Coordinates of C-alpha atoms in Angstrom, one line a residue:
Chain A
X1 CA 53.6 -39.7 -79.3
X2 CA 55.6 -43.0 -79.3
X3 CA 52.5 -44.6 -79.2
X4 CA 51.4 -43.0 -82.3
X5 CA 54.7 -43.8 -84.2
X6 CA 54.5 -47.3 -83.8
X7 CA 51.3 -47.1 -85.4
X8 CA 52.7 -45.2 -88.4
X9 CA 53.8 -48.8 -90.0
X10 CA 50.4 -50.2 -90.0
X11 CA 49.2 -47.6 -92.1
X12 CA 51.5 -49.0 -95.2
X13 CA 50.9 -51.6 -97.2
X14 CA 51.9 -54.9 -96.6
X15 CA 54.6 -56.4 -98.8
X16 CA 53.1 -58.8 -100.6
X17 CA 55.3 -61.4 -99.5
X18 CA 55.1 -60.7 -95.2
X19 CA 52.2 -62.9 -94.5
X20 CA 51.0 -61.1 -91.1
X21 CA 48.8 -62.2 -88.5
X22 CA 45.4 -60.0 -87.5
X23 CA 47.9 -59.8 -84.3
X24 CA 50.7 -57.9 -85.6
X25 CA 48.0 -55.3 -86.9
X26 CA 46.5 -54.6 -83.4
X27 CA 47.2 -51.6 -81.5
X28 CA 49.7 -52.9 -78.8
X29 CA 47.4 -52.7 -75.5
X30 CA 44.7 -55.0 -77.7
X31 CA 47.8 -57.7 -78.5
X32 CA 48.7 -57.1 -74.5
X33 CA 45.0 -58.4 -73.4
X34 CA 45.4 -61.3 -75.8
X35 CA 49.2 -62.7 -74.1
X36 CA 47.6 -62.4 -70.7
X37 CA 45.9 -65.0 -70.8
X38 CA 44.1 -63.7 -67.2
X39 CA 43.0 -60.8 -69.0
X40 CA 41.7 -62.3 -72.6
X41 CA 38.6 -62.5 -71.6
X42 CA 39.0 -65.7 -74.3
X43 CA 40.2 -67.5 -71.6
X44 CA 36.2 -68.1 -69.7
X45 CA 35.1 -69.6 -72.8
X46 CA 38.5 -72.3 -72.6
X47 CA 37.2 -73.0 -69.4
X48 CA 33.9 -73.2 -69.8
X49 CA 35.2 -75.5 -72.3
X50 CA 37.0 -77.5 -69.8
X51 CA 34.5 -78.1 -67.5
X52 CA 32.0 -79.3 -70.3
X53 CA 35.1 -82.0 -71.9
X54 CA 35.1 -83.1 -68.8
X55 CA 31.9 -84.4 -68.6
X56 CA 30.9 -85.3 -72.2
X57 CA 34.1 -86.0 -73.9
X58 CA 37.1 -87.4 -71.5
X59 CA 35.7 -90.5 -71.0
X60 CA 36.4 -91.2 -74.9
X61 CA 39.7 -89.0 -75.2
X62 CA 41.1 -88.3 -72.0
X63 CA 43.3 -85.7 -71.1
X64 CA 42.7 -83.1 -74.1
X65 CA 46.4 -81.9 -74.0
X66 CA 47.2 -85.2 -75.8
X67 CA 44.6 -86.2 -77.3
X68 CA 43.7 -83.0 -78.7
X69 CA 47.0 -81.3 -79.5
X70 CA 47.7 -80.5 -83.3
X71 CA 44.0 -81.3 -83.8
X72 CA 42.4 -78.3 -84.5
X73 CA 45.6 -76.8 -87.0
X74 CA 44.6 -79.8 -89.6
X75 CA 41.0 -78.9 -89.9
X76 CA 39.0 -78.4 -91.9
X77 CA 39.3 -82.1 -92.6
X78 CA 38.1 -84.8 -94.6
X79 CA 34.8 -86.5 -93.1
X80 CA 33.7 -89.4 -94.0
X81 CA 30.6 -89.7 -92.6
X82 CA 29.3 -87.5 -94.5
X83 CA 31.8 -87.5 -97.6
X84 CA 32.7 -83.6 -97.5
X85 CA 35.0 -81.6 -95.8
X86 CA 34.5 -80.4 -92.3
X87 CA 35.9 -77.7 -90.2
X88 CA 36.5 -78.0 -86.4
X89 CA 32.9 -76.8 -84.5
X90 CA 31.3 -79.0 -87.3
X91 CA 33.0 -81.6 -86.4
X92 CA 32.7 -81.5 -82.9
X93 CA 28.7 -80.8 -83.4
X94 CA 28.3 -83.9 -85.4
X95 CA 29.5 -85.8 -83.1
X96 CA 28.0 -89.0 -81.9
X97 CA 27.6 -89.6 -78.1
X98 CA 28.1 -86.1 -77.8
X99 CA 25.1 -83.4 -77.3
X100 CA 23.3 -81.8 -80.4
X101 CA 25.0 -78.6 -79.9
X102 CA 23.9 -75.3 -82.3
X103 CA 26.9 -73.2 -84.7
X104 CA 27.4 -70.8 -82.8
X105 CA 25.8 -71.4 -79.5
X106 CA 27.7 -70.8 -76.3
X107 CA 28.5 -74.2 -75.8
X108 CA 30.0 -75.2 -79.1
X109 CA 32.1 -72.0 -78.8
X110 CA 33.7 -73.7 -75.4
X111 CA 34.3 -76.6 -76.7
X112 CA 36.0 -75.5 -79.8
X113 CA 37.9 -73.0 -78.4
X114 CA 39.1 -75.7 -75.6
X115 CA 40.2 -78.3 -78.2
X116 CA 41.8 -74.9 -80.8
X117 CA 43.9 -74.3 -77.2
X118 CA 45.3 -77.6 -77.3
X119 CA 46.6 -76.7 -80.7
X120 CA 48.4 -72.7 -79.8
X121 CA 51.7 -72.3 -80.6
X122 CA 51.4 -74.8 -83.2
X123 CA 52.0 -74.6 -87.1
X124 CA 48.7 -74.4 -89.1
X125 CA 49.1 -77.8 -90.8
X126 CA 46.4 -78.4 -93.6
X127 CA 46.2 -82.0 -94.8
X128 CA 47.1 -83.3 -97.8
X129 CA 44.5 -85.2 -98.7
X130 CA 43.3 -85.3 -102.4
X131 CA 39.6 -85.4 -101.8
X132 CA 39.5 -81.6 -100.4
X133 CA 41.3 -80.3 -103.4
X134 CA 38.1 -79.3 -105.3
X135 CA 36.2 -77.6 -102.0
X136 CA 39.5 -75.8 -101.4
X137 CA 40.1 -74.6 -105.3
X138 CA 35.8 -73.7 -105.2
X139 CA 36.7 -71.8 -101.7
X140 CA 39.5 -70.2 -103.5
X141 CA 37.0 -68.8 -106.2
X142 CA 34.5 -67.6 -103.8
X143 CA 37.3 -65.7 -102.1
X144 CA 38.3 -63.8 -105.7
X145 CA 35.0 -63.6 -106.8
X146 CA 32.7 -59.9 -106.4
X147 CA 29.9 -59.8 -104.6
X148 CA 27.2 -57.3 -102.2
X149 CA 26.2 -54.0 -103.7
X150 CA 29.9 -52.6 -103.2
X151 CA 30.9 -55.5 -105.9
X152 CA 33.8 -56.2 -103.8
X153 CA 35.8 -59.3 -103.2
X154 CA 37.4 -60.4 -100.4
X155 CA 40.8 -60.6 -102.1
X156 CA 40.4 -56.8 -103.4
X157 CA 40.2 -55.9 -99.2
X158 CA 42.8 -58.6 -97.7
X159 CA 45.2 -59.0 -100.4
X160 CA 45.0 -55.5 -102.8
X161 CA 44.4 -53.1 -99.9
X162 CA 46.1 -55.4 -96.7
X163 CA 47.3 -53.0 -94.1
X164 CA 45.6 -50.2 -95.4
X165 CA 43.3 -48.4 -93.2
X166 CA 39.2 -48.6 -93.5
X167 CA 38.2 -46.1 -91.4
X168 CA 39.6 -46.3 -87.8
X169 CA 41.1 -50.3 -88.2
X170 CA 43.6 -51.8 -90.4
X171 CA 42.3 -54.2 -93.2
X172 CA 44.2 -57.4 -91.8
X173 CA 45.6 -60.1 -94.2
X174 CA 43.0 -62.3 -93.2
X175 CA 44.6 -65.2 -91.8
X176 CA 42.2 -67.6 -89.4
X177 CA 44.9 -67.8 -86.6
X178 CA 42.9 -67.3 -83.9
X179 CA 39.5 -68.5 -83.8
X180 CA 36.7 -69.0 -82.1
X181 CA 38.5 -65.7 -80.7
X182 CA 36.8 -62.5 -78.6
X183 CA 36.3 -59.8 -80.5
X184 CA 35.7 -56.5 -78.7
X185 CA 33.0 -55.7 -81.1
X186 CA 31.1 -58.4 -80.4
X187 CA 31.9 -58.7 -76.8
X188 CA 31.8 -62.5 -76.4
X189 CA 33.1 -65.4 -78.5
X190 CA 32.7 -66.0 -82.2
X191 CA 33.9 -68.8 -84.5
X192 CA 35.5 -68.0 -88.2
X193 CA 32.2 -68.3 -90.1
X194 CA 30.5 -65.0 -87.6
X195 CA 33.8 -62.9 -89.1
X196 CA 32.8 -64.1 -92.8
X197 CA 29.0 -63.8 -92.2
X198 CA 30.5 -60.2 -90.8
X199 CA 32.8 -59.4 -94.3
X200 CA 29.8 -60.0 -96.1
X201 CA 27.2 -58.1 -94.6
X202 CA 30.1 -55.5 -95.0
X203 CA 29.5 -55.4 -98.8
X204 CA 26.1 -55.5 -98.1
X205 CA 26.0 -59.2 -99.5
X206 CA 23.3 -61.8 -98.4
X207 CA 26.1 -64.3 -95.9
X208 CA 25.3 -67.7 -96.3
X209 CA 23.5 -69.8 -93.4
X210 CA 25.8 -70.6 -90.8
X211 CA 27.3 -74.5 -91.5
X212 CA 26.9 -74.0 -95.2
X213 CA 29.1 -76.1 -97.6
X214 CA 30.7 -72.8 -98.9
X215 CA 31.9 -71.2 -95.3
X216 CA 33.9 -74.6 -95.2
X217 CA 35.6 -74.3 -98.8
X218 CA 36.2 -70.8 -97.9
X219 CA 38.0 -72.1 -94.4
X220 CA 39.6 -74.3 -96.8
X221 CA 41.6 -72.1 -99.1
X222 CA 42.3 -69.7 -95.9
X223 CA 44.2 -72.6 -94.0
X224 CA 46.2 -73.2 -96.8
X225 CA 46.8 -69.6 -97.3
X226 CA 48.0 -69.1 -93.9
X227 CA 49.8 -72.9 -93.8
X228 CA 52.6 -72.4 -91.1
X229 CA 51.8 -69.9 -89.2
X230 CA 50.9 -70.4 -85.4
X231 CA 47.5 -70.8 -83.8
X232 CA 46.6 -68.5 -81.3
X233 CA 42.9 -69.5 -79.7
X234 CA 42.0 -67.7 -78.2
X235 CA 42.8 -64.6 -80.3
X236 CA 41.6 -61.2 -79.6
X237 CA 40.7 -58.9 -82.1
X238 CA 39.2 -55.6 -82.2
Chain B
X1 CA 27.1 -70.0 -62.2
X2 CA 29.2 -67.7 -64.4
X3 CA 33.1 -68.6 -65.5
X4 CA 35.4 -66.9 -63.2
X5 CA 38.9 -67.0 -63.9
X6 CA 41.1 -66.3 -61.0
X7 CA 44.8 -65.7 -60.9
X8 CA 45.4 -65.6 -57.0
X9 CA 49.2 -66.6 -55.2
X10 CA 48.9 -70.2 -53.2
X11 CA 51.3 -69.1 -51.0
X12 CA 53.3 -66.1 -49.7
X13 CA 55.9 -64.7 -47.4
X14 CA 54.4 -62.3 -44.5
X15 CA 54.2 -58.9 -45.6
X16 CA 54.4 -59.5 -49.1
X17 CA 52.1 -57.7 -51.5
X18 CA 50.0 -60.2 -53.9
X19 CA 48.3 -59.3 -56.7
X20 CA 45.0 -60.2 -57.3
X21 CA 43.5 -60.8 -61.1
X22 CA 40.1 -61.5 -61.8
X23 CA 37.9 -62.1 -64.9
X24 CA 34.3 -63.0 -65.1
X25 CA 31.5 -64.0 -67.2
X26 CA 29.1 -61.3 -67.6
X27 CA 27.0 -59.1 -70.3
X28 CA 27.4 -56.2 -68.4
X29 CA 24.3 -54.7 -70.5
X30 CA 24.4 -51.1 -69.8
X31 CA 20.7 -50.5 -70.0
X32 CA 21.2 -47.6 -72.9
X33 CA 21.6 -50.3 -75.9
X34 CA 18.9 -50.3 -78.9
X35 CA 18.1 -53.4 -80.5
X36 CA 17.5 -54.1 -83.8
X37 CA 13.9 -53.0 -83.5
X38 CA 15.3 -50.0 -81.3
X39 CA 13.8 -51.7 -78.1
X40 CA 16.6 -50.8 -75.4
X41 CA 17.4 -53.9 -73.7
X42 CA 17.1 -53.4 -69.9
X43 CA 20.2 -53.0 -67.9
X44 CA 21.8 -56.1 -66.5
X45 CA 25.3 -55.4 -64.7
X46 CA 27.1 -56.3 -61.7
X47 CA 27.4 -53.3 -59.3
X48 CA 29.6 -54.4 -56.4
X49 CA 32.4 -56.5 -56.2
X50 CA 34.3 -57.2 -52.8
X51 CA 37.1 -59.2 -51.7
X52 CA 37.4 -59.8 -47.5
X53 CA 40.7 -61.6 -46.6
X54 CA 41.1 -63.7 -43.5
X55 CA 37.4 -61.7 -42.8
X56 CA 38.7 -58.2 -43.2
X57 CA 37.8 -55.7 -46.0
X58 CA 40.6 -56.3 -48.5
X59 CA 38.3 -53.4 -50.7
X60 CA 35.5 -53.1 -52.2
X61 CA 34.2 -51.6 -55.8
X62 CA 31.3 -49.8 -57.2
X63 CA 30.9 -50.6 -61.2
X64 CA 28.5 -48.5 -63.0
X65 CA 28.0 -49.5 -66.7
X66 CA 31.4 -48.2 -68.3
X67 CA 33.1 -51.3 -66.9
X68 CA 33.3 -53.5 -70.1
X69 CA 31.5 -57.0 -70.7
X70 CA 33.3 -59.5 -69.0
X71 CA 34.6 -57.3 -65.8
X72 CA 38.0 -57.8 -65.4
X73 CA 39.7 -56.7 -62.4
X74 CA 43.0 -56.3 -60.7
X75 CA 44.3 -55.2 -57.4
X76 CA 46.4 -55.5 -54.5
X77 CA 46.6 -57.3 -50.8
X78 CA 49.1 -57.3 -48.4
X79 CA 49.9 -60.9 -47.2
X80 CA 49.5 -61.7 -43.1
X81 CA 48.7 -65.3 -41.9
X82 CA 47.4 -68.2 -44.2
X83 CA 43.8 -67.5 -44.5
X84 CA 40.4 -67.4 -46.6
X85 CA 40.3 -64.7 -49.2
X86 CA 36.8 -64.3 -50.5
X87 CA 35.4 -62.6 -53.5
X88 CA 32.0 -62.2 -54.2
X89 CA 30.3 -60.3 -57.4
X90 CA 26.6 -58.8 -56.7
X91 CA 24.4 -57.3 -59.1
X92 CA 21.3 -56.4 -61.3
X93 CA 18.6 -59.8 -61.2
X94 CA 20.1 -61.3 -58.0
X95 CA 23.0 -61.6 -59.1
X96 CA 25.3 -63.1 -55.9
X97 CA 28.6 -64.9 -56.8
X98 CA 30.9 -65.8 -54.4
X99 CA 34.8 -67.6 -54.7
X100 CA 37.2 -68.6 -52.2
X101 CA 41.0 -69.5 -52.4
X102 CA 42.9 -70.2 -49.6
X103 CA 46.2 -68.6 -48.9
X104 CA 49.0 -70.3 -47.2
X105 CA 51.8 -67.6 -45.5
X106 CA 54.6 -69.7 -44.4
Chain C
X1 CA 38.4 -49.9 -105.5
X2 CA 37.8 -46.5 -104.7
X3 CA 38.3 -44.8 -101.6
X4 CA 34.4 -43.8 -101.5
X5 CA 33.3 -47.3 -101.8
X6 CA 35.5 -48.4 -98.9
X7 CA 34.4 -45.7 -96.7
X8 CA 30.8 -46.8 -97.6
X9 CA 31.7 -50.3 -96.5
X10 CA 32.3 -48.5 -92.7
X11 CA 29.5 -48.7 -91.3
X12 CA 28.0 -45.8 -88.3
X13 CA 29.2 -46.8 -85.5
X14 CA 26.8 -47.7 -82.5
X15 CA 26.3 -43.7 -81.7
X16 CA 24.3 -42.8 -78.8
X17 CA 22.1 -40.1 -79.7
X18 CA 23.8 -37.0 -77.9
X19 CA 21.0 -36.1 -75.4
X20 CA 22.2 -39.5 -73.5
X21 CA 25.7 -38.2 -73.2
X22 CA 27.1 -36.6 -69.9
X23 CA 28.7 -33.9 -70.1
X24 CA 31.7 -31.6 -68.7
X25 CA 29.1 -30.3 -66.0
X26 CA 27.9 -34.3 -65.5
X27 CA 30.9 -35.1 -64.9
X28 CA 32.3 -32.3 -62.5
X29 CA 28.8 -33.1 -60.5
X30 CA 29.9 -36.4 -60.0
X31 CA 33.2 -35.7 -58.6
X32 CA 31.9 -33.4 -56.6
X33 CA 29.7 -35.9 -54.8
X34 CA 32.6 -38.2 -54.2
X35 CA 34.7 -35.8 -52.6
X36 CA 31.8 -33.6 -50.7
X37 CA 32.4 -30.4 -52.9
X38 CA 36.5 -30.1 -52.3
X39 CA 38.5 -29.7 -56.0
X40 CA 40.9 -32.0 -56.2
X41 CA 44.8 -30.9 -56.4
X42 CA 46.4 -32.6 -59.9
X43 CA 49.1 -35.1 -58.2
X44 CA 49.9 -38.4 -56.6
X45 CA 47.4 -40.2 -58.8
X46 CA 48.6 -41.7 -62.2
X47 CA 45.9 -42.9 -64.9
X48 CA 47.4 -45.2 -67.4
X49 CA 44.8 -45.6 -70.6
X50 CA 46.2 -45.6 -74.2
X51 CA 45.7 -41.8 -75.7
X52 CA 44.6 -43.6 -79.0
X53 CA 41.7 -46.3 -78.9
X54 CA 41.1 -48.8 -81.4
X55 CA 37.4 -50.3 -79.9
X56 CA 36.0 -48.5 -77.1
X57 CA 33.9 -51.8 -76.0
X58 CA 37.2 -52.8 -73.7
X59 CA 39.9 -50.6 -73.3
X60 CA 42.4 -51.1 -70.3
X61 CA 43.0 -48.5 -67.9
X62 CA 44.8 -48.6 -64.7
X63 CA 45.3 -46.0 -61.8
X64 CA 48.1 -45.9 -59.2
X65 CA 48.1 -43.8 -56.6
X66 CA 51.4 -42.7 -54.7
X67 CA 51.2 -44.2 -51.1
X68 CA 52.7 -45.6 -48.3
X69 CA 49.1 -47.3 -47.6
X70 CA 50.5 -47.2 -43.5
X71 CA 48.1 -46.8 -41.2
X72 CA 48.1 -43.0 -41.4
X73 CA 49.2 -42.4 -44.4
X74 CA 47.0 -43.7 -46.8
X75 CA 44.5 -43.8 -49.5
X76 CA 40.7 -44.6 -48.6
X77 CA 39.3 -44.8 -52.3
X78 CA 40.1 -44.0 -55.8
X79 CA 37.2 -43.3 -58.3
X80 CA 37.2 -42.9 -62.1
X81 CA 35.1 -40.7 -63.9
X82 CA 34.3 -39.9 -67.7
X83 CA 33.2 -37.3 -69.3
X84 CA 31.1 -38.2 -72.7
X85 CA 29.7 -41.7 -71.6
X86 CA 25.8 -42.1 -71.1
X87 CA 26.7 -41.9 -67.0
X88 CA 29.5 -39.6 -65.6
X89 CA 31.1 -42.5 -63.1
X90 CA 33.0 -45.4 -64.0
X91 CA 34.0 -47.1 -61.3
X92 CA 34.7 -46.7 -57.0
X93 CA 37.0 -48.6 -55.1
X94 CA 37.3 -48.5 -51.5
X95 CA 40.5 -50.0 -49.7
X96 CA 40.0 -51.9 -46.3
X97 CA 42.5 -52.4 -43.5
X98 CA 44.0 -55.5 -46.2
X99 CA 44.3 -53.8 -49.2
X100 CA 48.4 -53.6 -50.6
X101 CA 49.0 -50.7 -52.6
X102 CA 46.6 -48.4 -54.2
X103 CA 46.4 -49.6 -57.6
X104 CA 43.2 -50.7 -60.3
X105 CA 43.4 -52.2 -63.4
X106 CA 40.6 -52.9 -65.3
X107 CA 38.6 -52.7 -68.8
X108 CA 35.9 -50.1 -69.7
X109 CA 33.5 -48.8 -72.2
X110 CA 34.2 -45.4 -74.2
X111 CA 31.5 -44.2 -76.3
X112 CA 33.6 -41.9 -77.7
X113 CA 36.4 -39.7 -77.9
X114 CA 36.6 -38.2 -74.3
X115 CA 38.0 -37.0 -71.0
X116 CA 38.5 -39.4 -68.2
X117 CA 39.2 -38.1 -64.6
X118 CA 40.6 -40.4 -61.7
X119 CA 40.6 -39.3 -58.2
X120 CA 42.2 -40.6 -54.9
X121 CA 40.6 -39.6 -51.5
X122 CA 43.5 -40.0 -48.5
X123 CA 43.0 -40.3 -44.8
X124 CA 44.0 -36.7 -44.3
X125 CA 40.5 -35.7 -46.3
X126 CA 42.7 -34.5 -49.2
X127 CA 42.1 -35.4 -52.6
X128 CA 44.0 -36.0 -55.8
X129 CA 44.0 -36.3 -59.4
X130 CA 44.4 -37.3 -63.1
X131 CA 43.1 -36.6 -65.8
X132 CA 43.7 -38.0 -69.6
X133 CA 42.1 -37.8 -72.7
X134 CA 41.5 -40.7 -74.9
X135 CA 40.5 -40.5 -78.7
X136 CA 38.4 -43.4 -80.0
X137 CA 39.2 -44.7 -83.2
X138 CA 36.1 -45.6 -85.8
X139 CA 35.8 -49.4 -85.4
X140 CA 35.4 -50.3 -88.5
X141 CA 33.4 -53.6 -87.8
X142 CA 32.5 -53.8 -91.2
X143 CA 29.4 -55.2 -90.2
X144 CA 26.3 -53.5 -91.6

């Protein structure tokens, strides 16, 4: 019964103003497995991660803790390789010296979410750098903007009806705090762009290809939204 | 070689009672699962986990395919003299994993 | 938005067809096996599984079972069992000579809203047991 009261909150909307982490929406044994970090099953993808920095990247960067820290809360980031923004698995993917590694595939997932847990605790920190203003203003269009045969945006779920209830879960503000993260759903890892590919599908809308230009501009505009508040990879989430 | 994530004491007093957390990297695929083409994938799961200390049975579980992806697991052992304790995960497709930490009782 | 359009944007969830469900009888059978016919007394055991579930792919559960473990007095295995899974059993654990106390904690599956049973078997040959029962929430993976 307790247990049930404490879950009376989530059923209200959120005010406007509280920005809320997918966390503070979770039932509380869900937010227990994520701060036990020898029960977030997160955690064998870190150090999977581990092991595989170890043999393709710390001869370059050393020990991740430094080198890495604060990296992943400033992506996506400018690159100028390839004169467009770039979010964190991209970047890694791209890199040179480093193996060709697939979005998505279980290797890339290691690594990202190793370098992202260099980064917990820390402030989401977008840069300020002028050339990603127009990929973040089109991300913030294609996050007001209707789509799938529901004709739904994703503002009318995560900012009109945030906190709100959609069938058994909460509709969560939306805030990419935790990723790559373990969802129970999916049972393993998944970066930010399977959860968009998922919210689109949702509206029965054809998701773009995973690494498209527009899953970055949409990363974009939902870093700034959620400037400030801490990582958490490796997040779990329902 | 799947990730196993361990979360054993170093060291102990005689007598004490350590606790014992372990996660590892598995599908757990419980045989019953439709595809997309509603092909059921075939089960893959780990059925038996043990844990010997110092070569005595510490215990020893059965899993059917209710335990979830990614078998986490926690339980007791009562400290004695610095020795080996062993776990070792067996299951569907020859599966056969074993890890060892080694416990100092001062 | 409407109400109808959001429900429509919750998908079915991965339902098992009912005929590979156990059952109440399944599940009774199973129990039955593990402690050679004898119904266990309600006692001594305590399940710990949140009543209200928000994914049933991984949901925490622990059993703790009230025990001296001495040499006498002690408890030789606990198992869980469910009720409305495709299989009745969940898990078996038996304690060795080394074990500490008689505790489990681990993460299973729920298909759905269900019964789950634990039960202890002591060195005396007498058995114990819990019992809880555990709703499981739609997850609304939005995913279609």
């Amino acid at each position: 019964m307790r247990f049930l009261l404490a879950l009376l909150p989530l059923c209200l909307p959120a005010a406007a103003a509280e920005r809320r982490s997918g966390f503070d929406d979770m039932a509380p044994q869900t937010q227990a497995m994520q701060r036990d970090d020898s029960a977030n099953p997160g955690m064998l993808w870190v150090l999977e991660g581990e092991a595989l920095w170890a043999r393709g990247c710390a001869s370059c960067h050393g020990d991740a803790a430094l080198s890495m820290r604060g990296v992943a809360a400033r992506y996506p980031a400018w690159d100028a390789a390839t004169g467009a923004p770039i979010d964190l698995a991209g970047r890694i993917a791209q890199h040179q010296g480093a193996p060709r590694l697939a979005r998505e595939s279980q290797g890339l997932l290691a690594l990202t979410a190793f370098v992202a847990h260099q980064s917990r605790g820390l402030p989401i920190n977008p840069p300020e750098d002028a050339r990603l203003a127009p990929a973040r203003a089109r991300g913030a269009a294609l996050y007001t903007q209707r789509r799938g045969q529901l004709d739904l945006s994703c503002a009318q779920c995560h900012d009109d009806h945030a906190g709100r209830r959609l069938a058994g879960s909460t509709i969560p503000q939306a805030h990419p705090t935790g990723y790559p993260l373990y969802r129970l759903e999916w049972q393993g890892l998944g970066s930010l762009q399977r959860r968009l590919r998922g919210c689109m599908t949702g509206v029965r809308a054809e998701p773009f290809a995973y690494g498209a230009a527009e899953y970055v501009e949409i990363e974009l505009f939902l870093a700034r939204r959620a400037a400030g508040m801490a990582l958490e990879t490796p997040a779990v989430r329902p | 070689m799947a990730r196993v994530l361990l979360n054993i004491p170093a060291r102990a007093y005689p007598g004490d009672i350590l606790v014992i957390r372990t996660l590892i990297q598995h599908v757990m695929e419980t045989g019953y699962r439709p595809d997309a083409d509603g092909v059921v994938a075939p089960r893959d799961i780990l059925r038996r986990f043990t844990c010997t200390y110092d070569g005595e049975v510490v215990m020893e579980a059965d899993f059917s395919p209710a335990i979830a992806a990614n078998p986490y697991l926690t339980f007791t052992l009562t400290a004695t003299r610095t020795g080996t304790i062993t776990l070792r995960w067996q299951g569907d497709n020859g599966f056969d994993q074993t890890e060892t930490r080694e416990l100092v009782v001062v | 938005m409407t109400p109808r359009r959001l429900l429509l944007a919750a998908p079915a969830l991965l339902l098992l067809p009912p005929a590979a469900r156990a059952s109440q009888e399944e599940m009774e059978a199973a129990m039955r096996a593990f402690t050679g016919g004898v119904t266990p007394r309600p006692g001594r055991v305590s399940m710990e599984i949140s009543p209200l579930v928000e994914n049933g792919n991984t949901v925490p559960l622990s059993v703790l079972v009230d025990s001296p473990m001495s040499e006498t007095d002690r408890v030789r295995a606990i198992a869980v069992f469910n009720q409305r899974n495709p299989q009745p059993h969940v898990i078996t654990m038996r304690f060795g000579p080394r074990a500490g106390r008689a505790v489990l904690a681990t993460h299973i599956r729920l298909a759905t809203s269900q019964t789950l049973l634990a039960v202890a078997a002591m060195a005396d040959g007498s058995y114990w047991s819990d019992s809880a029962q555990v709703v499981v929430t739609l997850a609304a993976c939005v995913e279609g």
